[in-house]
Amino acid sequence: MVVHRRTRAVGADAVTATAAMVAAVAAVLAGCSPGGGAGAVRPPAGKVVAGPVDAGEAGEAGAGEVGGGPLGAVRAAPDLLARSGTSRARTALEMVTGGTRLTIEGEGGYDFRAGHGRVRVLLPEDGDRPRRAITELFTPGALYMKDRGAGVPADKWVRVDTTTLQDGNLVTGGATDPGAAAELLRAARKVTYVGRVRVGGVRVAHYRGTTDIGAAARAAAPWARGALVAAAKGFVTDTVPFDAYLDEAGRLRKVRHRFSFANGEREVEVASTTELYAFGAEVEVWLPPRAHIYTGRIST
């Protein structure tokens, strides 16, 4: 059951409302001051298009870097995604609170070279209110949301500085930024090979291990570093268990992270899954002009 709360300013308290549907999608969708963080880098408004990388180039790079055993294979995955360029993505965020399992699903596309993406997130039912969809744009340092509701005009976007969020937007927006999900693997530790399975009809190698958010932030691509530095401060522990699934070219096809939040005296577990497919697909991200950004306060 979703618990609605009053707006808080984006910042250190942004994820304290986690327990209610990651607190109605963990504080950002439950309420924030979208005008906060105006000093963050803001890409210019307009269209960002990412197209396919030459398939031969991507395939050769992948085949050449899957060495180093399980640890080397997993740590190499973010660089191989960047060389592949783009992909389609499915996301899922799950948690259990008050005996109720909540799932937020999303689907869209992502450019792993630039850290840009577009995902349509589907929120759970809320009592008699049917499931509602929100469009989210991922950019370095900022998350944009359309169809946010709760007082936001229908033609406006909400913009949030992800470097001010206590979790760096790993769960706040209801979908983990696919690029950030991959970048976390740069600090993979204690990786073991589990076996061969199929993901989306593709035969993949299943690996299991843990990663360290702080170490991942230091090793991350520049566009992902700020948000991961913020995330390193917001969880119960920097250690995050994961399951990663790599195809024969070493590309990440699926990753599942399990994050832990402190909610009062309780610890809340949130599982985030990102599935990647259709590598090389064109990804379009239209960044809204400043006039289309909502600057008022939100209440739910």
Tab-separated table of C-alpha atoms in Angstrom:
chain	number	residue	atom	x	y	z
A	1	MET	CA	0.000	0.000	0.000
A	2	VAL	CA	1.381	3.371	-0.962
A	3	VAL	CA	1.691	5.908	1.849
A	4	HIS	CA	1.606	9.530	0.667
A	5	ARG	CA	3.820	12.064	2.400
A	6	ARG	CA	4.390	15.788	2.275
A	7	THR	CA	7.052	17.213	0.061
A	8	ARG	CA	10.648	17.420	1.229
A	9	ALA	CA	13.379	19.338	-0.468
A	10	VAL	CA	15.738	17.264	-2.577
A	11	GLY	CA	18.893	16.601	-0.639
A	12	ALA	CA	19.997	14.577	2.350
A	13	ASP	CA	16.429	13.566	3.278
A	14	ALA	CA	15.406	12.581	-0.244
A	15	VAL	CA	15.316	8.843	0.359
A	16	THR	CA	14.152	8.695	3.977
A	17	ALA	CA	10.630	7.829	2.785
A	18	THR	CA	11.769	4.588	1.196
A	19	ALA	CA	9.309	2.214	2.870
A	20	ALA	CA	6.203	3.377	1.001
A	21	MET	CA	6.676	2.132	-2.547
A	22	VAL	CA	10.275	3.129	-2.119
A	23	ALA	CA	8.093	5.819	-0.596
A	24	ALA	CA	5.997	6.480	-3.635
A	25	VAL	CA	9.007	5.786	-5.776
A	26	ALA	CA	11.389	6.780	-3.024
A	27	ALA	CA	11.061	10.453	-2.277
A	28	VAL	CA	11.430	11.855	-5.772
A	29	LEU	CA	8.064	10.625	-6.984
A	30	ALA	CA	6.684	10.872	-3.462
A	31	GLY	CA	7.620	14.527	-3.397
A	32	CYS	CA	10.590	16.761	-3.946
A	33	SER	CA	11.574	20.295	-4.704
A	34	PRO	CA	12.430	20.008	-8.399
A	35	GLY	CA	14.083	23.390	-8.425
A	36	GLY	CA	16.842	22.049	-6.163
A	37	GLY	CA	20.252	21.334	-7.543
A	38	ALA	CA	20.113	24.010	-10.203
A	39	GLY	CA	23.874	24.223	-10.162
A	40	ALA	CA	24.314	20.747	-11.639
A	41	VAL	CA	25.508	20.304	-15.193
A	42	ARG	CA	22.456	20.579	-17.417
A	43	PRO	CA	22.680	19.373	-21.012
A	44	PRO	CA	21.191	21.798	-23.550
A	45	ALA	CA	17.595	21.226	-24.563
A	46	GLY	CA	17.136	19.347	-27.779
A	47	LYS	CA	17.346	15.943	-29.363
A	48	VAL	CA	20.078	13.457	-28.531
A	49	VAL	CA	20.216	10.537	-30.956
A	50	ALA	CA	22.452	7.531	-30.512
A	51	GLY	CA	22.673	5.021	-33.329
A	52	PRO	CA	24.355	1.671	-33.899
A	53	VAL	CA	28.053	0.999	-33.613
A	54	ASP	CA	29.582	-1.143	-36.351
A	55	ALA	CA	28.598	-4.684	-35.399
A	56	GLY	CA	31.970	-6.130	-36.333
A	57	GLU	CA	33.827	-3.632	-34.144
A	58	ALA	CA	31.602	-4.314	-31.147
A	59	GLY	CA	31.821	-8.079	-31.617
A	60	GLU	CA	35.595	-8.135	-31.894
A	61	ALA	CA	36.043	-5.944	-28.811
A	62	GLY	CA	33.742	-8.155	-26.781
A	63	ALA	CA	35.357	-11.372	-27.829
A	64	GLY	CA	38.783	-10.020	-26.957
A	65	GLU	CA	38.061	-8.893	-23.430
A	66	VAL	CA	36.139	-11.689	-21.773
A	67	GLY	CA	39.299	-13.095	-20.175
A	68	GLY	CA	40.517	-12.783	-16.619
A	69	GLY	CA	38.129	-15.338	-15.172
A	70	PRO	CA	34.756	-14.459	-13.609
A	71	LEU	CA	36.061	-11.283	-11.926
A	72	GLY	CA	37.659	-9.945	-15.094
A	73	ALA	CA	34.616	-10.756	-17.213
A	74	VAL	CA	32.216	-8.903	-14.900
A	75	ARG	CA	34.469	-5.869	-14.421
A	76	ALA	CA	34.905	-5.557	-18.196
A	77	ALA	CA	31.152	-5.455	-18.855
A	78	PRO	CA	30.683	-1.637	-18.601
A	79	ASP	CA	33.411	-0.948	-21.175
A	80	LEU	CA	31.944	-3.521	-23.551
A	81	LEU	CA	28.537	-1.859	-23.289
A	82	ALA	CA	30.099	1.495	-24.173
A	83	ARG	CA	31.698	-0.099	-27.229
A	84	SER	CA	28.363	-1.619	-28.213
A	85	GLY	CA	26.908	1.895	-27.966
A	86	THR	CA	23.196	1.488	-27.317
A	87	SER	CA	20.532	-1.022	-26.394
A	88	ARG	CA	16.926	-1.396	-25.451
A	89	ALA	CA	16.299	-1.904	-21.726
A	90	ARG	CA	13.726	-3.359	-19.367
A	91	THR	CA	13.805	-2.444	-15.704
A	92	ALA	CA	12.094	-3.688	-12.550
A	93	LEU	CA	12.268	-2.444	-8.973
A	94	GLU	CA	10.859	-4.688	-6.251
A	95	MET	CA	10.424	-4.375	-2.533
A	96	VAL	CA	8.267	-5.809	0.226
A	97	THR	CA	6.816	-3.493	2.857
A	98	GLY	CA	4.032	-4.199	5.337
A	99	GLY	CA	3.600	-7.653	3.839
A	100	THR	CA	2.903	-6.187	0.389
A	101	ARG	CA	5.192	-6.754	-2.588
A	102	LEU	CA	5.542	-3.706	-4.811
A	103	THR	CA	6.950	-3.814	-8.337
A	104	ILE	CA	7.733	-0.874	-10.600
A	105	GLU	CA	8.429	-1.830	-14.218
A	106	GLY	CA	9.972	0.146	-17.040
A	107	GLU	CA	11.014	-0.139	-20.680
A	108	GLY	CA	13.035	2.082	-22.987
A	109	GLY	CA	16.476	2.617	-24.505
A	110	TYR	CA	19.930	3.704	-23.366
A	111	ASP	CA	23.166	5.128	-24.806
A	112	PHE	CA	26.084	3.753	-22.779
A	113	ARG	CA	28.621	6.087	-24.353
A	114	ALA	CA	26.932	9.290	-23.209
A	115	GLY	CA	24.860	8.157	-20.205
A	116	HIS	CA	21.571	9.207	-21.825
A	117	GLY	CA	18.389	7.140	-21.744
A	118	ARG	CA	14.624	7.210	-21.928
A	119	VAL	CA	12.427	4.806	-19.945
A	120	ARG	CA	8.664	4.619	-19.527
A	121	VAL	CA	8.052	3.563	-15.903
A	122	LEU	CA	4.808	1.859	-14.905
A	123	LEU	CA	3.796	2.430	-11.277
A	124	PRO	CA	1.833	-0.133	-9.210
A	125	GLU	CA	-1.873	0.175	-8.540
A	126	ASP	CA	-2.741	2.475	-5.655
A	127	GLY	CA	-6.048	1.370	-4.159
A	128	ASP	CA	-8.711	2.040	-6.790
A	129	ARG	CA	-6.321	4.080	-8.939
A	130	PRO	CA	-5.051	2.095	-11.953
A	131	ARG	CA	-1.403	1.752	-12.861
A	132	ARG	CA	0.114	5.015	-14.075
A	133	ALA	CA	3.023	5.552	-16.462
A	134	ILE	CA	5.774	8.160	-16.086
A	135	THR	CA	8.353	9.048	-18.732
A	136	GLU	CA	11.890	9.385	-17.373
A	137	LEU	CA	14.961	10.788	-19.099
A	138	PHE	CA	18.369	9.821	-17.712
A	139	THR	CA	21.209	12.266	-18.301
A	140	PRO	CA	24.563	12.758	-16.548
A	141	GLY	CA	23.719	14.453	-13.251
A	142	ALA	CA	19.981	14.839	-13.779
A	143	LEU	CA	16.718	12.895	-13.987
A	144	TYR	CA	13.726	14.346	-15.873
A	145	MET	CA	10.178	13.068	-15.269
A	146	LYS	CA	7.011	13.679	-17.333
A	147	ASP	CA	3.428	12.823	-16.322
A	148	ARG	CA	4.566	13.086	-12.711
A	149	GLY	CA	1.078	14.119	-11.536
A	150	ALA	CA	0.413	15.364	-7.970
A	151	GLY	CA	0.200	19.038	-8.842
A	152	VAL	CA	2.626	19.114	-11.758
A	153	PRO	CA	1.029	20.552	-14.945
A	154	ALA	CA	0.551	17.931	-17.644
A	155	ASP	CA	2.855	19.728	-20.080
A	156	LYS	CA	5.723	20.163	-17.611
A	157	TRP	CA	8.750	18.108	-16.647
A	158	VAL	CA	10.224	17.658	-13.179
A	159	ARG	CA	14.028	17.858	-13.088
A	160	VAL	CA	16.047	16.417	-10.194
A	161	ASP	CA	19.783	16.750	-9.621
A	162	THR	CA	20.805	13.123	-9.059
A	163	THR	CA	24.047	14.125	-7.335
A	164	THR	CA	21.966	15.534	-4.449
A	165	LEU	CA	19.901	12.367	-3.967
A	166	GLN	CA	20.944	10.190	-1.083
A	167	ASP	CA	20.907	7.115	-3.328
A	168	GLY	CA	22.231	8.797	-6.481
A	169	ASN	CA	19.026	7.668	-8.250
A	170	LEU	CA	19.871	3.986	-8.038
A	171	VAL	CA	16.283	3.416	-6.849
A	172	THR	CA	14.731	6.857	-6.302
A	173	GLY	CA	13.171	7.244	-9.747
A	174	GLY	CA	11.618	3.784	-9.706
A	175	ALA	CA	14.121	2.520	-12.296
A	176	THR	CA	17.854	2.198	-11.810
A	177	ASP	CA	19.732	4.146	-14.473
A	178	PRO	CA	20.919	1.273	-16.742
A	179	GLY	CA	24.315	2.920	-17.138
A	180	ALA	CA	24.762	3.245	-13.384
A	181	ALA	CA	23.664	-0.371	-12.910
A	182	ALA	CA	26.477	-1.432	-15.238
A	183	GLU	CA	29.053	0.971	-13.763
A	184	LEU	CA	28.579	-0.614	-10.332
A	185	LEU	CA	30.178	-3.772	-11.719
A	186	ARG	CA	33.558	-2.027	-12.082
A	187	ALA	CA	34.121	-2.711	-8.373
A	188	ALA	CA	32.898	-6.308	-8.432
A	189	ARG	CA	34.345	-8.586	-5.763
A	190	LYS	CA	34.203	-12.275	-4.844
A	191	VAL	CA	32.691	-13.162	-8.211
A	192	THR	CA	31.824	-16.798	-8.856
A	193	TYR	CA	30.567	-18.524	-11.983
A	194	VAL	CA	27.137	-20.069	-11.413
A	195	GLY	CA	26.373	-21.679	-14.760
A	196	ARG	CA	24.771	-21.234	-18.172
A	197	VAL	CA	21.175	-20.053	-18.553
A	198	ARG	CA	19.087	-18.177	-21.123
A	199	VAL	CA	18.002	-14.561	-20.891
A	200	GLY	CA	15.587	-13.359	-23.562
A	201	GLY	CA	16.383	-16.446	-25.624
A	202	VAL	CA	20.136	-15.749	-25.531
A	203	ARG	CA	22.552	-18.180	-23.898
A	204	VAL	CA	24.464	-16.360	-21.142
A	205	ALA	CA	26.922	-16.989	-18.335
A	206	HIS	CA	25.545	-16.343	-14.867
A	207	TYR	CA	27.905	-14.754	-12.328
A	208	ARG	CA	27.278	-13.895	-8.687
A	209	GLY	CA	29.219	-11.593	-6.408
A	210	THR	CA	29.210	-8.299	-4.539
A	211	THR	CA	30.246	-4.788	-5.454
A	212	ASP	CA	31.250	-1.743	-3.436
A	213	ILE	CA	29.432	1.497	-4.275
A	214	GLY	CA	32.239	3.765	-3.101
A	215	ALA	CA	34.894	1.885	-5.071
A	216	ALA	CA	32.608	1.807	-8.127
A	217	ALA	CA	32.178	5.584	-7.913
A	218	ARG	CA	35.940	6.074	-8.021
A	219	ALA	CA	36.296	3.774	-11.039
A	220	ALA	CA	33.167	4.882	-12.910
A	221	ALA	CA	33.001	6.702	-16.218
A	222	PRO	CA	33.027	10.496	-15.634
A	223	TRP	CA	29.347	10.931	-16.530
A	224	ALA	CA	28.286	8.428	-13.830
A	225	ARG	CA	30.685	9.418	-11.065
A	226	GLY	CA	28.723	12.210	-9.353
A	227	ALA	CA	25.563	10.186	-8.791
A	228	LEU	CA	27.489	7.141	-7.528
A	229	VAL	CA	29.498	9.297	-5.114
A	230	ALA	CA	26.163	10.455	-3.681
A	231	ALA	CA	24.872	6.875	-3.570
A	232	ALA	CA	27.877	5.750	-1.542
A	233	LYS	CA	26.560	7.901	1.319
A	234	GLY	CA	22.938	6.765	1.311
A	235	PHE	CA	22.791	3.016	1.897
A	236	VAL	CA	23.086	0.864	5.000
A	237	THR	CA	26.266	-0.598	3.553
A	238	ASP	CA	28.414	0.038	0.497
A	239	THR	CA	28.391	-3.695	-0.230
A	240	VAL	CA	25.744	-4.644	-2.805
A	241	PRO	CA	25.125	-8.287	-3.817
A	242	PHE	CA	24.467	-8.845	-7.517
A	243	ASP	CA	23.755	-11.445	-10.164
A	244	ALA	CA	25.119	-10.612	-13.631
A	245	TYR	CA	24.456	-12.397	-16.908
A	246	LEU	CA	26.923	-11.945	-19.806
A	247	ASP	CA	26.542	-13.133	-23.388
A	248	GLU	CA	29.276	-14.798	-25.443
A	249	ALA	CA	30.675	-11.377	-26.424
A	250	GLY	CA	30.951	-10.427	-22.740
A	251	ARG	CA	28.102	-7.893	-22.949
A	252	LEU	CA	25.829	-7.474	-19.968
A	253	ARG	CA	22.400	-8.884	-20.741
A	254	LYS	CA	20.920	-8.727	-17.259
A	255	VAL	CA	21.959	-7.577	-13.805
A	256	ARG	CA	20.131	-7.737	-10.493
A	257	HIS	CA	21.309	-5.698	-7.507
A	258	ARG	CA	19.985	-5.920	-3.938
A	259	PHE	CA	20.182	-2.623	-2.047
A	260	SER	CA	19.601	-2.093	1.693
A	261	PHE	CA	18.025	1.039	3.196
A	262	ALA	CA	17.586	2.094	6.796
A	263	ASN	CA	13.944	2.975	7.488
A	264	GLY	CA	13.757	3.948	11.129
A	265	GLU	CA	14.780	0.872	13.075
A	266	ARG	CA	14.096	-1.451	10.137
A	267	GLU	CA	16.230	-2.372	7.165
A	268	VAL	CA	14.422	-2.363	3.828
A	269	GLU	CA	15.658	-4.492	0.935
A	270	VAL	CA	15.110	-3.286	-2.626
A	271	ALA	CA	15.897	-5.488	-5.636
A	272	SER	CA	16.635	-3.749	-8.937
A	273	THR	CA	16.799	-5.683	-12.215
A	274	THR	CA	17.981	-4.315	-15.568
A	275	GLU	CA	17.727	-6.394	-18.747
A	276	LEU	CA	19.448	-5.281	-21.972
A	277	TYR	CA	18.719	-6.392	-25.536
A	278	ALA	CA	18.674	-5.137	-29.158
A	279	PHE	CA	22.200	-3.739	-29.044
A	280	GLY	CA	22.782	-0.976	-31.578
A	281	ALA	CA	19.134	0.163	-31.616
A	282	GLU	CA	18.652	3.885	-32.161
A	283	VAL	CA	17.953	5.764	-28.925
A	284	GLU	CA	16.344	9.217	-29.021
A	285	VAL	CA	16.322	11.478	-25.981
A	286	TRP	CA	14.643	14.882	-26.296
A	287	LEU	CA	15.861	17.107	-23.475
A	288	PRO	CA	13.122	19.546	-22.463
A	289	PRO	CA	13.829	23.293	-22.716
A	290	ARG	CA	14.044	25.279	-19.486
A	291	ALA	CA	10.580	26.763	-20.052
A	292	HIS	CA	9.096	23.270	-19.842
A	293	ILE	CA	10.655	22.482	-16.451
A	294	TYR	CA	8.302	22.750	-13.473
A	295	THR	CA	9.809	24.820	-10.658
A	296	GLY	CA	7.039	24.689	-8.058
A	297	ARG	CA	6.798	22.390	-5.081
A	298	ILE	CA	5.126	19.004	-5.244
A	299	SER	CA	2.746	17.484	-2.702
A	300	THR	CA	1.179	14.050	-2.903
